[in-house]
């Protein structure tokens, strides 16, 4: 990421190293918009956590993916 910033993805509390995609776009005013996502498949309930760490501050989002038997 820009200026030493980075994402940390966790799956069920374990840091993920693979399947992580990132993309950045420089805005007209010079700021940078940074995106990150994972490509993964699940067969059971799974919790993902995405943290963005930078000099300006940190932010974390969480999501729980639930599966159902058919």
PDB file of C-alpha atoms in Angstrom:
ATOM      1  CA  UNK A   1       0.000   0.000   0.000  1.00  0.00           C
ATOM      2  CA  UNK A   2       0.957   3.668  -0.096  1.00  0.00           C
ATOM      3  CA  UNK A   3       3.605   4.938   2.333  1.00  0.00           C
ATOM      4  CA  UNK A   4       4.069   1.656   4.153  1.00  0.00           C
ATOM      5  CA  UNK A   5       0.361   1.010   4.730  1.00  0.00           C
ATOM      6  CA  UNK A   6      -0.865  -2.563   4.408  1.00  0.00           C
ATOM      7  CA  UNK A   7      -3.784  -4.952   4.809  1.00  0.00           C
ATOM      8  CA  UNK A   8      -3.991  -7.863   7.236  1.00  0.00           C
ATOM      9  CA  UNK A   9      -6.598 -10.530   6.387  1.00  0.00           C
ATOM     10  CA  UNK A  10      -7.587 -13.216   8.890  1.00  0.00           C
ATOM     11  CA  UNK A  11      -9.792 -16.257   8.402  1.00  0.00           C
ATOM     12  CA  UNK A  12     -11.192 -17.678  11.654  1.00  0.00           C
ATOM     13  CA  UNK A  13      -8.454 -15.829  13.548  1.00  0.00           C
ATOM     14  CA  UNK A  14      -5.573 -17.138  11.416  1.00  0.00           C
ATOM     15  CA  UNK A  15      -3.605 -14.712   9.230  1.00  0.00           C
ATOM     16  CA  UNK A  16      -4.136 -15.396   5.539  1.00  0.00           C
ATOM     17  CA  UNK A  17      -1.153 -15.344   3.161  1.00  0.00           C
ATOM     18  CA  UNK A  18      -2.740 -16.478  -0.133  1.00  0.00           C
ATOM     19  CA  UNK A  19      -5.722 -15.462  -2.285  1.00  0.00           C
ATOM     20  CA  UNK A  20      -5.414 -11.777  -1.324  1.00  0.00           C
ATOM     21  CA  UNK A  21      -5.888  -9.195  -4.050  1.00  0.00           C
ATOM     22  CA  UNK A  22      -5.069  -5.477  -3.788  1.00  0.00           C
ATOM     23  CA  UNK A  23      -5.574  -2.500  -6.048  1.00  0.00           C
ATOM     24  CA  UNK A  24      -4.928   1.224  -5.621  1.00  0.00           C
ATOM     25  CA  UNK A  25      -6.096   4.317  -7.497  1.00  0.00           C
ATOM     26  CA  UNK A  26      -4.639   7.816  -7.205  1.00  0.00           C
ATOM     27  CA  UNK A  27      -7.427  10.389  -6.877  1.00  0.00           C
ATOM     28  CA  UNK A  28      -7.338  13.826  -8.535  1.00  0.00           C
ATOM     29  CA  UNK A  29      -6.463  15.532  -5.247  1.00  0.00           C
ATOM     30  CA  UNK A  30      -3.453  13.235  -4.700  1.00  0.00           C
ATOM     31  CA  UNK A  31      -5.037  10.930  -2.131  1.00  0.00           C
ATOM     32  CA  UNK A  32      -4.953   7.201  -2.813  1.00  0.00           C
ATOM     33  CA  UNK A  33      -7.994   4.890  -2.746  1.00  0.00           C
ATOM     34  CA  UNK A  34      -6.891   1.366  -1.795  1.00  0.00           C
ATOM     35  CA  UNK A  35      -8.998  -1.805  -2.184  1.00  0.00           C
ATOM     36  CA  UNK A  36      -8.399  -5.350  -1.005  1.00  0.00           C
ATOM     37  CA  UNK A  37     -10.413  -8.549  -1.316  1.00  0.00           C
ATOM     38  CA  UNK A  38      -9.957 -12.295  -1.004  1.00  0.00           C
ATOM     39  CA  UNK A  39     -10.878 -15.156  -3.292  1.00  0.00           C
ATOM     40  CA  UNK A  40     -11.844 -18.124  -1.178  1.00  0.00           C
ATOM     41  CA  UNK A  41     -14.417 -20.887  -0.861  1.00  0.00           C
ATOM     42  CA  UNK A  42     -16.032 -22.091   2.349  1.00  0.00           C
ATOM     43  CA  UNK A  43     -17.938 -25.214   3.343  1.00  0.00           C
ATOM     44  CA  UNK A  44     -18.607 -24.167   6.941  1.00  0.00           C
ATOM     45  CA  UNK A  45     -19.306 -20.943   8.828  1.00  0.00           C
ATOM     46  CA  UNK A  46     -16.252 -18.719   8.415  1.00  0.00           C
ATOM     47  CA  UNK A  47     -15.283 -15.358   9.914  1.00  0.00           C
ATOM     48  CA  UNK A  48     -13.096 -12.974   7.906  1.00  0.00           C
ATOM     49  CA  UNK A  49     -11.365  -9.934   9.372  1.00  0.00           C
ATOM     50  CA  UNK A  50      -9.701  -7.255   7.258  1.00  0.00           C
ATOM     51  CA  UNK A  51      -7.488  -4.654   8.928  1.00  0.00           C
ATOM     52  CA  UNK A  52      -5.845  -1.702   7.213  1.00  0.00           C
ATOM     53  CA  UNK A  53      -2.765  -0.414   9.002  1.00  0.00           C
ATOM     54  CA  UNK A  54      -1.228   2.986   8.205  1.00  0.00           C
ATOM     55  CA  UNK A  55       0.562   5.939   9.790  1.00  0.00           C
ATOM     56  CA  UNK A  56      -2.743   7.866   9.742  1.00  0.00           C
ATOM     57  CA  UNK A  57      -4.535   5.157  11.747  1.00  0.00           C
ATOM     58  CA  UNK A  58      -5.963   1.668  11.592  1.00  0.00           C
ATOM     59  CA  UNK A  59      -9.388   0.330  10.657  1.00  0.00           C
ATOM     60  CA  UNK A  60     -10.864  -3.169  10.902  1.00  0.00           C
ATOM     61  CA  UNK A  61     -13.937  -4.775   9.350  1.00  0.00           C
ATOM     62  CA  UNK A  62     -15.380  -8.201  10.131  1.00  0.00           C
ATOM     63  CA  UNK A  63     -17.844 -10.425   8.326  1.00  0.00           C
ATOM     64  CA  UNK A  64     -19.265 -13.854   9.150  1.00  0.00           C
ATOM     65  CA  UNK A  65     -20.130 -16.082   6.174  1.00  0.00           C
ATOM     66  CA  UNK A  66     -22.688 -18.719   7.156  1.00  0.00           C
ATOM     67  CA  UNK A  67     -23.420 -21.887   5.206  1.00  0.00           C
ATOM     68  CA  UNK A  68     -26.625 -23.898   5.125  1.00  0.00           C
ATOM     69  CA  UNK A  69     -27.252 -27.554   4.400  1.00  0.00           C
ATOM     70  CA  UNK A  70     -29.489 -28.130   1.391  1.00  0.00           C
TER      71      UNK A  70
END
